[in-house]
Amino acid sequence: MKQALEFEKPLLKAREDLEEARRRQQLRNTQKITTTVDDLEKKVNQLEKDTYANLSPWQRVQIARHGQRPYMLDYAKHAFDDFVELHGDRHIGDDNAMPAGFATIGGRKVVLIGQQKGRDTKENLLRNFGSAHPEGYRKALRLMRVAEKFGLPVICLIDTPGAFPGIGAEERNIAEAIAFNLLEMMKIRTPMVSVVIGEGGSGGALGIGVTDRVLIMENAYYSVISPEGCAAILWKHRQHAPEAAQALKLSAPDLKELGIVDGIVPEPVGGAHHDHQAAAQSLKDAILGALDELSGMPVDTLLQQRYDKFRALGKFTERG
């Protein structure tokens, strides 16, 4: 049984009532029961439409964090082919929170990089809850340079609450590793596409997000800080996370309107966790569409547009 979020519980109850009515119909098919089933089907369809048509930013954050949502390696399996993982940053070691390697998508050879979470305690410890160490960002940059050398596009799948803030990561210069990626990704001479597939938290997300096209899944979010972190600073309590999510403009529609992302990748009704295959096909179509736009572009034009894109982000006003 799929995990239901708080705002989905009325819909879950309606679906359970419908299934119970269908079981009664199989046992005793009368006109009254048939009418009840028809009425419940209409109720479920309308409730489903109402529930997911106008999701708040905080509800989208909850969907983005859903434990059954497809992660980076799920998409590597369903949207890509022949994924071969490579390891190590050639300085310190490997980082299991940042899988990377060669793959194909729609017949195109690419370098695939992403952040991977775990579904249980053992896997979360292995993947460090999707929070990469400095080695992960240095490995990502190493693979980007390999892609540049062989003329392969780079695909980055972003899904992290943020880079790891532990003592070891600080000792190995996590801030420098991310900052260096931001600088060097501006200069990688090959097409690059990033997609926020779940959480896009702070510099941990941006460290693999300086690309020619930035896409976002319909129910993912991309933000300088988590709603809870923002609420703790501004309201002094995490219970104000829903208000913070609204104020941060972190959901896909807001980000598209602000020009932070270039496109929104549609998800199955209710979120990608309801249908991994459909979500993967949608992601695949979006990536291939972006690569089609970028593939014939002269490299110098590509780099200039990439630079201009990020320089244009943000708004300010001057007071006289």
Short mmCIF file of C-alpha atoms in Angstrom, two decimals:
data_model
loop_
_atom_site.label_atom_id
_atom_site.label_comp_id
_atom_site.label_asym_id
_atom_site.label_seq_id
_atom_site.Cartn_x
_atom_site.Cartn_y
_atom_site.Cartn_z
CA MET A 1 0.00 0.00 0.00
CA LYS A 2 1.31 3.42 -0.95
CA GLN A 3 2.11 5.87 1.81
CA ALA A 4 -0.59 8.57 1.93
CA LEU A 5 0.29 12.16 2.73
CA GLU A 6 -1.91 14.08 5.16
CA PHE A 7 -3.75 16.05 2.46
CA GLU A 8 -4.38 12.82 0.51
CA LYS A 9 -6.21 11.00 3.33
CA PRO A 10 -9.76 12.07 2.31
CA LEU A 11 -9.01 10.78 -1.21
CA LEU A 12 -7.60 7.54 0.20
CA LYS A 13 -10.78 7.04 2.28
CA ALA A 14 -12.95 7.65 -0.79
CA ARG A 15 -10.96 5.08 -2.78
CA GLU A 16 -11.34 2.53 0.02
CA ASP A 17 -15.12 3.11 0.05
CA LEU A 18 -15.20 2.59 -3.72
CA GLU A 19 -13.26 -0.68 -3.49
CA GLU A 20 -15.58 -1.92 -0.75
CA ALA A 21 -18.61 -1.10 -2.91
CA ARG A 22 -17.07 -2.96 -5.85
CA ARG A 23 -16.52 -6.03 -3.65
CA ARG A 24 -20.18 -5.93 -2.60
CA GLN A 25 -21.16 -5.61 -6.27
CA GLN A 26 -19.25 -8.80 -7.11
CA LEU A 27 -21.08 -10.68 -4.35
CA ARG A 28 -24.54 -9.26 -5.04
CA ASN A 29 -25.01 -7.17 -8.17
CA THR A 30 -28.18 -5.15 -7.61
CA GLN A 31 -29.32 -1.86 -9.14
CA LYS A 32 -28.84 -0.08 -5.80
CA ILE A 33 -25.23 -1.28 -5.43
CA THR A 34 -24.45 -0.42 -9.08
CA THR A 35 -25.78 3.10 -8.53
CA THR A 36 -23.65 3.41 -5.39
CA VAL A 37 -20.53 2.31 -7.28
CA ASP A 38 -21.21 4.81 -10.07
CA ASP A 39 -21.72 7.63 -7.56
CA LEU A 40 -18.52 6.74 -5.69
CA GLU A 41 -16.53 6.61 -8.93
CA LYS A 42 -17.70 10.13 -9.78
CA LYS A 43 -16.84 11.28 -6.25
CA VAL A 44 -13.34 9.78 -6.40
CA ASN A 45 -12.64 11.27 -9.84
CA GLN A 46 -13.78 14.73 -8.75
CA LEU A 47 -11.92 14.53 -5.43
CA GLU A 48 -8.75 13.42 -7.22
CA LYS A 49 -9.02 16.34 -9.62
CA ASP A 50 -9.67 18.81 -6.76
CA THR A 51 -6.84 17.42 -4.61
CA TYR A 52 -4.09 17.65 -7.19
CA ALA A 53 -5.25 20.58 -9.33
CA ASN A 54 -4.24 23.31 -6.88
CA LEU A 55 -1.44 21.94 -4.70
CA SER A 56 0.17 24.43 -2.33
CA PRO A 57 3.98 24.81 -2.33
CA TRP A 58 4.16 22.95 1.00
CA GLN A 59 2.14 20.05 -0.40
CA ARG A 60 4.51 19.86 -3.37
CA VAL A 61 7.44 19.76 -0.93
CA GLN A 62 5.81 16.78 0.78
CA ILE A 63 5.39 15.00 -2.56
CA ALA A 64 9.02 15.80 -3.51
CA ARG A 65 10.16 14.04 -0.32
CA HIS A 66 7.86 11.02 -0.67
CA GLY A 67 9.73 7.85 0.23
CA GLN A 68 8.37 5.94 -2.77
CA ARG A 69 9.26 8.62 -5.29
CA PRO A 70 11.71 7.46 -8.02
CA TYR A 71 15.31 8.37 -7.24
CA MET A 72 18.28 8.96 -9.51
CA LEU A 73 19.16 5.28 -9.96
CA ASP A 74 15.51 4.44 -10.65
CA TYR A 75 15.59 6.89 -13.55
CA ALA A 76 18.97 5.49 -14.63
CA LYS A 77 17.20 2.14 -14.94
CA HIS A 78 13.91 3.25 -16.53
CA ALA A 79 14.77 6.35 -18.59
CA PHE A 80 18.36 5.51 -19.59
CA ASP A 81 20.08 2.41 -20.95
CA ASP A 82 23.44 0.77 -20.31
CA PHE A 83 24.35 2.84 -17.24
CA VAL A 84 27.94 2.07 -16.21
CA GLU A 85 28.92 3.71 -12.93
CA LEU A 86 32.40 5.16 -12.45
CA HIS A 87 33.92 5.85 -9.05
CA GLY A 88 36.29 8.19 -7.27
CA ASP A 89 37.35 11.83 -7.41
CA ARG A 90 41.08 11.01 -7.86
CA HIS A 91 41.83 13.05 -4.71
CA ILE A 92 40.22 11.51 -1.62
CA GLY A 93 37.84 8.72 -2.59
CA ASP A 94 34.36 7.88 -3.82
CA ASP A 95 30.98 9.24 -2.72
CA ASN A 96 27.95 6.95 -2.86
CA ALA A 97 25.62 9.94 -2.55
CA MET A 98 26.66 11.05 -6.06
CA PRO A 99 26.54 8.15 -8.55
CA ALA A 100 27.95 9.01 -11.98
CA GLY A 101 28.94 7.26 -15.16
CA PHE A 102 28.23 6.61 -18.83
CA ALA A 103 24.75 5.87 -20.17
CA THR A 104 22.62 6.13 -23.28
CA ILE A 105 19.24 7.79 -23.69
CA GLY A 106 17.23 7.57 -26.88
CA GLY A 107 20.31 6.18 -28.62
CA ARG A 108 22.49 9.12 -27.50
CA LYS A 109 25.62 8.49 -25.46
CA VAL A 110 25.77 10.75 -22.39
CA VAL A 111 27.45 11.17 -19.03
CA LEU A 112 24.87 10.80 -16.25
CA ILE A 113 25.44 12.36 -12.82
CA GLY A 114 23.01 12.59 -9.92
CA GLN A 115 22.29 12.51 -6.22
CA GLN A 116 20.91 9.31 -4.72
CA LYS A 117 18.88 8.87 -1.53
CA GLY A 118 18.08 5.63 0.27
CA ARG A 119 14.75 3.95 1.00
CA ASP A 120 15.70 2.31 4.31
CA THR A 121 18.18 2.92 7.12
CA LYS A 122 20.94 0.79 5.61
CA GLU A 123 20.71 2.42 2.19
CA ASN A 124 20.37 5.91 3.65
CA LEU A 125 23.60 5.39 5.58
CA LEU A 126 25.28 4.20 2.37
CA ARG A 127 23.94 7.18 0.39
CA ASN A 128 24.27 9.67 3.28
CA PHE A 129 20.60 10.62 2.81
CA GLY A 130 21.44 12.12 -0.59
CA SER A 131 23.80 14.72 0.88
CA ALA A 132 27.09 14.59 -1.01
CA HIS A 133 30.58 15.12 0.41
CA PRO A 134 33.27 17.17 -1.35
CA GLU A 135 34.38 13.98 -3.11
CA GLY A 136 30.98 13.75 -4.80
CA TYR A 137 31.25 17.20 -6.35
CA ARG A 138 34.85 16.62 -7.42
CA LYS A 139 33.86 13.29 -8.96
CA ALA A 140 31.00 15.02 -10.80
CA LEU A 141 33.37 17.63 -12.22
CA ARG A 142 35.87 14.92 -13.22
CA LEU A 143 33.14 13.15 -15.19
CA MET A 144 32.02 16.41 -16.80
CA ARG A 145 35.55 16.92 -18.08
CA VAL A 146 35.56 13.37 -19.43
CA ALA A 147 32.30 14.19 -21.23
CA GLU A 148 33.87 17.34 -22.64
CA LYS A 149 36.89 15.38 -23.89
CA PHE A 150 34.74 12.88 -25.78
CA GLY A 151 32.04 15.29 -26.91
CA LEU A 152 29.27 13.74 -24.79
CA PRO A 153 26.33 15.68 -23.34
CA VAL A 154 26.08 15.82 -19.53
CA ILE A 155 22.81 15.02 -17.74
CA CYS A 156 22.53 15.91 -14.02
CA LEU A 157 19.64 14.64 -11.88
CA ILE A 158 19.30 16.80 -8.76
CA ASP A 159 17.74 15.36 -5.60
CA THR A 160 19.28 16.48 -2.32
CA PRO A 161 18.24 18.29 0.85
CA GLY A 162 21.67 19.94 0.65
CA ALA A 163 25.38 19.16 0.68
CA PHE A 164 26.66 17.34 3.78
CA PRO A 165 27.53 19.87 6.53
CA GLY A 166 29.53 17.51 8.77
CA ILE A 167 32.97 18.14 10.23
CA GLY A 168 34.70 15.81 7.77
CA ALA A 169 33.10 17.57 4.80
CA GLU A 170 34.17 20.95 6.19
CA GLU A 171 37.72 19.67 6.72
CA ARG A 172 37.82 18.57 3.07
CA ASN A 173 36.45 21.93 1.86
CA ILE A 174 32.85 21.28 0.87
CA ALA A 175 32.22 24.98 0.17
CA GLU A 176 35.29 25.21 -2.05
CA ALA A 177 34.30 22.05 -3.93
CA ILE A 178 30.85 23.45 -4.74
CA ALA A 179 32.17 26.93 -5.58
CA PHE A 180 34.79 25.43 -7.91
CA ASN A 181 32.08 23.43 -9.68
CA LEU A 182 30.04 26.59 -10.24
CA LEU A 183 33.05 28.24 -11.87
CA GLU A 184 34.16 25.27 -13.95
CA MET A 185 30.70 24.23 -15.15
CA MET A 186 30.40 27.60 -16.86
CA LYS A 187 33.33 26.56 -19.05
CA ILE A 188 32.54 22.91 -19.89
CA ARG A 189 32.45 22.79 -23.69
CA THR A 190 29.63 20.34 -24.22
CA PRO A 191 25.81 20.54 -23.88
CA MET A 192 24.57 20.11 -20.32
CA VAL A 193 21.06 19.54 -18.95
CA SER A 194 20.01 19.32 -15.31
CA VAL A 195 16.66 18.18 -13.92
CA VAL A 196 15.45 18.63 -10.35
CA ILE A 197 13.70 15.31 -9.76
CA GLY A 198 12.87 15.71 -6.06
CA GLU A 199 14.50 18.05 -3.58
CA GLY A 200 16.72 20.82 -4.87
CA GLY A 201 18.30 22.08 -1.69
CA SER A 202 20.69 25.04 -1.55
CA GLY A 203 24.28 24.87 -2.85
CA GLY A 204 24.15 21.09 -2.73
CA ALA A 205 21.75 21.21 -5.67
CA LEU A 206 23.40 24.11 -7.46
CA GLY A 207 26.76 22.30 -7.37
CA ILE A 208 25.62 20.17 -10.32
CA GLY A 209 23.02 22.61 -11.65
CA VAL A 210 24.95 25.16 -13.72
CA THR A 211 23.78 23.85 -17.09
CA ASP A 212 22.41 25.04 -20.42
CA ARG A 213 18.90 23.85 -19.59
CA VAL A 214 17.50 23.57 -16.06
CA LEU A 215 14.29 21.54 -15.88
CA ILE A 216 12.19 20.54 -12.89
CA MET A 217 9.71 17.75 -12.28
CA GLU A 218 6.19 19.02 -11.68
CA ASN A 219 6.20 18.25 -7.94
CA ALA A 220 9.86 18.88 -7.17
CA TYR A 221 11.20 22.00 -5.49
CA TYR A 222 14.35 24.12 -5.83
CA SER A 223 15.31 26.52 -3.05
CA VAL A 224 18.15 28.33 -1.34
CA ILE A 225 17.01 26.85 1.99
CA SER A 226 14.51 24.26 3.19
CA PRO A 227 11.10 25.55 4.34
CA GLU A 228 11.87 24.30 7.86
CA GLY A 229 15.21 26.11 7.91
CA CYS A 230 13.61 29.31 6.67
CA ALA A 231 10.82 29.05 9.26
CA ALA A 232 13.34 28.51 12.06
CA ILE A 233 15.15 31.71 11.06
CA LEU A 234 12.21 34.01 10.30
CA TRP A 235 9.48 32.67 12.62
CA LYS A 236 11.72 30.96 15.19
CA HIS A 237 9.75 27.71 14.79
CA ARG A 238 9.58 24.95 12.19
CA GLN A 239 5.78 24.81 12.42
CA HIS A 240 5.69 27.76 10.04
CA ALA A 241 7.24 25.71 7.23
CA PRO A 242 4.07 25.95 5.06
CA GLU A 243 4.22 29.76 5.16
CA ALA A 244 7.94 29.64 4.42
CA ALA A 245 7.36 27.36 1.42
CA GLN A 246 4.85 29.86 0.07
CA ALA A 247 7.20 32.81 0.58
CA LEU A 248 10.25 31.08 -0.92
CA LYS A 249 8.60 30.61 -4.35
CA LEU A 250 10.20 27.17 -4.54
CA SER A 251 7.60 25.21 -6.53
CA ALA A 252 7.88 24.48 -10.24
CA PRO A 253 5.21 26.99 -11.43
CA ASP A 254 6.79 29.84 -9.45
CA LEU A 255 10.31 28.95 -10.58
CA LYS A 256 9.20 28.86 -14.22
CA GLU A 257 7.50 32.25 -13.87
CA LEU A 258 10.65 33.71 -12.30
CA GLY A 259 12.87 32.29 -15.05
CA ILE A 260 14.89 30.11 -12.66
CA VAL A 261 14.00 26.95 -14.58
CA ASP A 262 13.51 26.53 -18.33
CA GLY A 263 10.77 23.93 -18.28
CA ILE A 264 8.50 21.76 -16.14
CA VAL A 265 8.43 17.99 -16.61
CA PRO A 266 4.88 16.67 -16.08
CA GLU A 267 4.30 13.84 -13.61
CA PRO A 268 1.55 11.20 -13.35
CA VAL A 269 -1.55 12.33 -11.43
CA GLY A 270 -0.68 12.51 -7.74
CA GLY A 271 3.08 12.48 -8.25
CA ALA A 272 5.87 10.42 -9.77
CA HIS A 273 5.67 7.84 -6.95
CA HIS A 274 2.34 6.62 -8.33
CA ASP A 275 3.88 5.44 -11.62
CA HIS A 276 7.66 5.19 -11.96
CA GLN A 277 7.54 4.11 -15.59
CA ALA A 278 5.33 7.00 -16.71
CA ALA A 279 7.48 9.49 -14.78
CA ALA A 280 10.63 8.06 -16.38
CA GLN A 281 9.15 8.33 -19.87
CA SER A 282 8.17 11.95 -19.21
CA LEU A 283 11.70 12.70 -17.96
CA LYS A 284 13.24 10.96 -20.98
CA ASP A 285 11.12 12.96 -23.42
CA ALA A 286 12.05 16.25 -21.71
CA ILE A 287 15.79 15.47 -21.72
CA LEU A 288 15.78 14.41 -25.36
CA GLY A 289 13.88 17.56 -26.28
CA ALA A 290 16.47 19.71 -24.51
CA LEU A 291 19.35 17.85 -26.17
CA ASP A 292 17.74 18.35 -29.57
CA GLU A 293 17.72 22.11 -28.93
CA LEU A 294 21.36 22.17 -27.83
CA SER A 295 23.06 19.60 -30.04
CA GLY A 296 23.49 21.72 -33.17
CA MET A 297 24.54 24.89 -31.37
CA PRO A 298 28.15 26.12 -31.82
CA VAL A 299 30.11 25.60 -28.58
CA ASP A 300 31.03 29.27 -28.17
CA THR A 301 27.36 30.24 -28.53
CA LEU A 302 26.44 27.53 -26.03
CA LEU A 303 28.89 28.89 -23.45
CA GLN A 304 27.80 32.50 -23.95
CA GLN A 305 24.13 31.60 -23.55
CA ARG A 306 24.92 29.56 -20.44
CA TYR A 307 26.78 32.52 -18.93
CA ASP A 308 24.06 35.00 -19.87
CA LYS A 309 21.36 32.71 -18.47
CA PHE A 310 22.80 32.67 -14.97
CA ARG A 311 23.88 36.31 -14.99
CA ALA A 312 20.28 37.30 -15.74
CA LEU A 313 18.83 35.54 -12.68
CA GLY A 314 17.47 37.69 -9.86
CA LYS A 315 15.75 41.02 -9.61
CA PHE A 316 16.57 44.19 -7.70
CA THR A 317 15.31 47.72 -7.37
CA GLU A 318 17.23 50.90 -6.73
CA ARG A 319 16.01 53.55 -4.33
CA GLY A 320 16.46 57.12 -5.37
#
